[in-house]
Coordinates of C-alpha atoms in Angstrom, one line a residue:
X1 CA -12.8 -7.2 1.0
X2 CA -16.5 -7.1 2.2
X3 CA -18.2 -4.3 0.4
X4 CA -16.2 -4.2 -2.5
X5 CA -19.2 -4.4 -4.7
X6 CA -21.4 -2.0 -3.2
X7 CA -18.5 0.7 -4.1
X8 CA -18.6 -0.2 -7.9
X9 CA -21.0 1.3 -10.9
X10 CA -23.3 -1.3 -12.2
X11 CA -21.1 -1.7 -15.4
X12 CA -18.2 -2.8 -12.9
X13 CA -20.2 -5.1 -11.4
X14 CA -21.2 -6.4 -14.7
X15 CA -18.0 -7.2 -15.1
X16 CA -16.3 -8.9 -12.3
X17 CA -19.2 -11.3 -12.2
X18 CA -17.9 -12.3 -15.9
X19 CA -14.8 -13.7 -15.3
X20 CA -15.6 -17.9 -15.4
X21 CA -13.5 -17.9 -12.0
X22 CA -14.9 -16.6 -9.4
X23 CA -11.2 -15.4 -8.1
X24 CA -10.4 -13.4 -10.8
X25 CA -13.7 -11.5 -10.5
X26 CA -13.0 -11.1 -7.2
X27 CA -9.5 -10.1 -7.8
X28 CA -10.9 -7.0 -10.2
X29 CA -13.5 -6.0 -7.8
X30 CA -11.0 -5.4 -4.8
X31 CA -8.6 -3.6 -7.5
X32 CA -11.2 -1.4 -8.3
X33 CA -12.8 -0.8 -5.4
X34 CA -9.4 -0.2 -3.9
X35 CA -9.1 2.5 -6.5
X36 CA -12.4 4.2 -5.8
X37 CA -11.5 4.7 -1.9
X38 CA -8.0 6.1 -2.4
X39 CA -9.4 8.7 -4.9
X40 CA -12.3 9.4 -2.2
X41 CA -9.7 10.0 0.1
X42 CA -8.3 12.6 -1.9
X43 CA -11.5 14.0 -3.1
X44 CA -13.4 13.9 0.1
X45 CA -16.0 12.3 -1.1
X46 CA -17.8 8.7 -1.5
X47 CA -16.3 6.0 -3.8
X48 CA -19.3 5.1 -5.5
X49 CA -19.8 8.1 -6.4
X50 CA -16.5 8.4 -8.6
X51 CA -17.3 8.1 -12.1
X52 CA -14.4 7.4 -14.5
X53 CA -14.5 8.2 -18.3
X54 CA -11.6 7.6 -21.1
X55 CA -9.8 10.3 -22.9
X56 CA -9.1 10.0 -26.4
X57 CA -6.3 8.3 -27.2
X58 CA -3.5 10.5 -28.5
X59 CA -2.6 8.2 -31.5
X60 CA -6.0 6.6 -33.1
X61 CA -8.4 9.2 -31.4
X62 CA -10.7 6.3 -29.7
X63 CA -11.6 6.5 -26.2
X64 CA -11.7 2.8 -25.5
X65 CA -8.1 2.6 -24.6
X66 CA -6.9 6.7 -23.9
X67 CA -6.3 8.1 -20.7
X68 CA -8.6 7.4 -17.4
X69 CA -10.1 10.1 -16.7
X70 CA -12.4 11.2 -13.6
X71 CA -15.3 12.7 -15.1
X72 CA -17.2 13.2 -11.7
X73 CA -16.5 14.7 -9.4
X74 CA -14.8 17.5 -11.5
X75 CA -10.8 17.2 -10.0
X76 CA -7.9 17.8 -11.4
X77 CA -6.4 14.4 -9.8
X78 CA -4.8 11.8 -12.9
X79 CA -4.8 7.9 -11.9
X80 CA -3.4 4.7 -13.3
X81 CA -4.3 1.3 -12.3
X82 CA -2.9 -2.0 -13.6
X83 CA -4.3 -6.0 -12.7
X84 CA -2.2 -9.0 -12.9
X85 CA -3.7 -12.0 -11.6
X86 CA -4.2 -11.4 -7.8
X87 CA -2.1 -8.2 -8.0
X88 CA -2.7 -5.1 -8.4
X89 CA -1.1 -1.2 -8.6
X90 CA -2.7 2.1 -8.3
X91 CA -0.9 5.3 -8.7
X92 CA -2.5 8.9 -8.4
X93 CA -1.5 12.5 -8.7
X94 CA -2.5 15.9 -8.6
X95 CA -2.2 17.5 -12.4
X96 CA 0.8 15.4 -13.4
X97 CA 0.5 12.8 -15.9
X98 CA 1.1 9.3 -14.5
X99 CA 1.6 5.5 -15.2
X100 CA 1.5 2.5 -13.7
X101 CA 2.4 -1.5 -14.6
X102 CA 2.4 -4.3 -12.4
X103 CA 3.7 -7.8 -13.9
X104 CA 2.9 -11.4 -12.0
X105 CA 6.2 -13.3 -12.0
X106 CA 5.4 -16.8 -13.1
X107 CA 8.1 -20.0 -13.1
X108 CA 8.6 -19.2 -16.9
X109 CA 9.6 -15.9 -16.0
X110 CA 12.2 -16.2 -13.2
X111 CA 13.8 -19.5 -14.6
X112 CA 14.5 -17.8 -17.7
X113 CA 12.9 -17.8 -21.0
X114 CA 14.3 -17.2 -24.6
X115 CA 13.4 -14.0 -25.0
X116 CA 14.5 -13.5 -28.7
X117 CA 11.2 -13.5 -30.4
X118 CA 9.9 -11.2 -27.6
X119 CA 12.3 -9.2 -28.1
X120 CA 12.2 -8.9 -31.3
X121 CA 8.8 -7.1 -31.1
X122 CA 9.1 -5.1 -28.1
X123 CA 12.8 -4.6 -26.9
X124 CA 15.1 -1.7 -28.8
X125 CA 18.8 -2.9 -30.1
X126 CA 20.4 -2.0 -26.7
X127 CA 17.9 -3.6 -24.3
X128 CA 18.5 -6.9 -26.5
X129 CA 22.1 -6.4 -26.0
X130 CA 21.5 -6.2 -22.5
X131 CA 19.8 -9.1 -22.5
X132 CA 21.9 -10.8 -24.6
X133 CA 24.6 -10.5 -22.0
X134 CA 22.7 -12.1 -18.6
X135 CA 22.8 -15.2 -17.7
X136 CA 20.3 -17.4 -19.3
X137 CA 18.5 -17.6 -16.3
X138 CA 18.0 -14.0 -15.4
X139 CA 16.8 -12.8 -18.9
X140 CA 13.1 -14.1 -18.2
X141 CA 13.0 -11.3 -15.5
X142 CA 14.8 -9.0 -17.4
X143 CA 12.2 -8.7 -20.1
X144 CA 9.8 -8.4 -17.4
X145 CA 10.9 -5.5 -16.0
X146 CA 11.6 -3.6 -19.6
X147 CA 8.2 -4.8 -20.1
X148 CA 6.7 -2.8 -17.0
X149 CA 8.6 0.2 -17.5
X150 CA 7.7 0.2 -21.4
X151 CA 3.4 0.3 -20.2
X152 CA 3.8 2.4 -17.6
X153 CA 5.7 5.4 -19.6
X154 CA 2.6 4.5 -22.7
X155 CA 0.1 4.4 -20.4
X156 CA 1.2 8.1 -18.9
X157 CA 1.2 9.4 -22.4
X158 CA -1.9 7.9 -23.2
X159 CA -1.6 6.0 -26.4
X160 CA -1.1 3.0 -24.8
X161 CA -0.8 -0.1 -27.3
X162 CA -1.2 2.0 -29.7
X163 CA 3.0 2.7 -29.1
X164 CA 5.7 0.9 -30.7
X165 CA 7.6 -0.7 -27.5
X166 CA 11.2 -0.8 -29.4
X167 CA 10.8 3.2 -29.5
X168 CA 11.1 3.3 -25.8
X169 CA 14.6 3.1 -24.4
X170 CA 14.4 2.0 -20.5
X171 CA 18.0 1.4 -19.7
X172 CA 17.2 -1.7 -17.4
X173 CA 21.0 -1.9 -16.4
X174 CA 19.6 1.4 -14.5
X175 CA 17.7 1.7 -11.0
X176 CA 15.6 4.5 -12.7
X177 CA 15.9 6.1 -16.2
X178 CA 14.7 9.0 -18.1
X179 CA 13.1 7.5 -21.3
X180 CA 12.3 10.0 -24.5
X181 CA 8.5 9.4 -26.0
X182 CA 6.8 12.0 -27.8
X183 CA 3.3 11.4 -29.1
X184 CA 1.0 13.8 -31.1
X185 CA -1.4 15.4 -28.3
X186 CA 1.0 14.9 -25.3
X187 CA 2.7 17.9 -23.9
X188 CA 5.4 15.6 -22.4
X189 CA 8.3 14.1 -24.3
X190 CA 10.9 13.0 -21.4
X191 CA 9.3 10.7 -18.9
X192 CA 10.7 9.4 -15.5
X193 CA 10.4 5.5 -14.8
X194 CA 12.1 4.0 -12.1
X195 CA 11.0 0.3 -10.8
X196 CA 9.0 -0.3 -7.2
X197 CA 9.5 -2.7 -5.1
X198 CA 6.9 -5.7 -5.8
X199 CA 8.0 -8.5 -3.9
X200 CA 9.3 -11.8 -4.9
X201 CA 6.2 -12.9 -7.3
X202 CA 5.5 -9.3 -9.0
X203 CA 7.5 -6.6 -10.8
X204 CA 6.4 -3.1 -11.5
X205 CA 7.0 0.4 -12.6
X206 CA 6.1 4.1 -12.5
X207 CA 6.3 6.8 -14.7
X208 CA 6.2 10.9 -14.3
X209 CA 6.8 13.5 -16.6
X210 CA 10.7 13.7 -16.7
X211 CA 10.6 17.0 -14.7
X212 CA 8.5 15.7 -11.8
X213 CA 9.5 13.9 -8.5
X214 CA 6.8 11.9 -6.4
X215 CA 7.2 12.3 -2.8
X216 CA 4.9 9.5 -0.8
X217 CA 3.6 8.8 2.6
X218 CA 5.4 7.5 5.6
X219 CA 4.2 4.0 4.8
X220 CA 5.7 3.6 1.9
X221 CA 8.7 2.8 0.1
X222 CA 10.1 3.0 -4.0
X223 CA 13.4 3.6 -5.6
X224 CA 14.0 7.1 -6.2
X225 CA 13.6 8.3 -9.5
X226 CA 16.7 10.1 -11.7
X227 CA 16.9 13.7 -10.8
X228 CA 16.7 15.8 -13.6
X229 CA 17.7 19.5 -12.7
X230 CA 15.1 21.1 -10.5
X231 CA 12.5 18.8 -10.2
X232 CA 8.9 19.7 -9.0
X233 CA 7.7 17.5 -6.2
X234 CA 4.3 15.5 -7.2
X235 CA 1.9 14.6 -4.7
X236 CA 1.1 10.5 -5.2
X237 CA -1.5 8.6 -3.8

């Protein structure tokens, strides 16, 4: 999009023009700048003028992979924003915690892929029993979507890959789930995730504090979450 550049900080800029193809840096720029103008929207303010900052993360105590965090202008909005290829996803709140993942679907993925060392690493017993029991064909795209729900519920908390991944129980049999992660320095133990609707070449996921629902615009559309008892309604962007 023209003008994506003029909207980014220098370091940004830096950035995108380091990718070796030009596409990708592109692709980054337009993500970020993306970003900046929904946040503006909310703030009422300029884009460039957002400045983002890192909180520290909850399980090593370095800032290089906690928490965004928008250090000017002072707000008490939370965002998450997640790059795959060409894609991208960008999630933002008012005060509630929040986490995004988006996933490009390659061939590999969607023609099925033997998923048992993966697994191994990042799946718990009953999501590789799930697994287990799909056709061999569909399991490629069932990892995927464990996958996105597992970062989007770590990147919410904050620690990120700092988490164990077999911890986190996502239920993919389930439209939405309520997945139980407690890390030192998070308030939040129960977490929402439910999948959104990503088109044929992506998957993705969203997570909330368990005791949150996201209402959204009239443009657009996402499965609805699990309704825990009373849920308070969370402004998303």
């Amino acid at each position: 999009m023209p003008g994506d550049l003029a909207v980014l900080t220098a370091e940004e800029r830096a950035r995108a023009g380091r990718f070796r193809q030009p596409d990708r840096g592109a692709a980054y720029a337009a993500a970020h700048a993306a970003a900046r103008r929904c946040l503006a929207e909310q703030l009422r303010g300029s884009p460039e003028l957002i400045r983002f900052g890192r909180r520290p993360c909850p399980g090593c105590g370095r800032p290089g992979h906690g928490r965004p965090v928008v250090e000017h202008p002072r707000t008490s909005w939370e965002s998450s924003l997640s790059r795959s290829g060409p894609y991208w996803l960008f999630a933002a709140t008012d005060g509630v915690r929040i986490g995004v993942d988006v996933e490009r679907l390659r061939p590999l993925d969607t023609a099925g892929l033997d998923v048992s060392r993966l697994g191994a690493a990042v799946l718990s017993v009953s999501e590789r029993d799930h697994l287990a029991g799909l056709e061999p064909a569909a399991r490629g795209r069932a990892f995927i979507r464990c996958w996105t729900r597992k970062e989007a519920v770590v990147k919410a908390s904050g620690i990120g890959i700092e988490a164990d991944l077999r911890e986190l129980e996502t239920r993919p049999w389930l439209p939405s789930a309520v997945v139980e992660h407690a890390v030192d320095g998070c308030p939040v133990t129960l977490w929402s995730v439910c999948d959104l609707p990503a088109g044929p070449h992506c998957a993705a996921a969203l997570a909330l504090p368990a005791h949150h629902e996201p209402w959204f615009g009239p443009g657009d559309t996402t499965l609805p979450l699990s309704r825990p008892p009373s849920p308070a309604r969370t402004p998303a962007a």
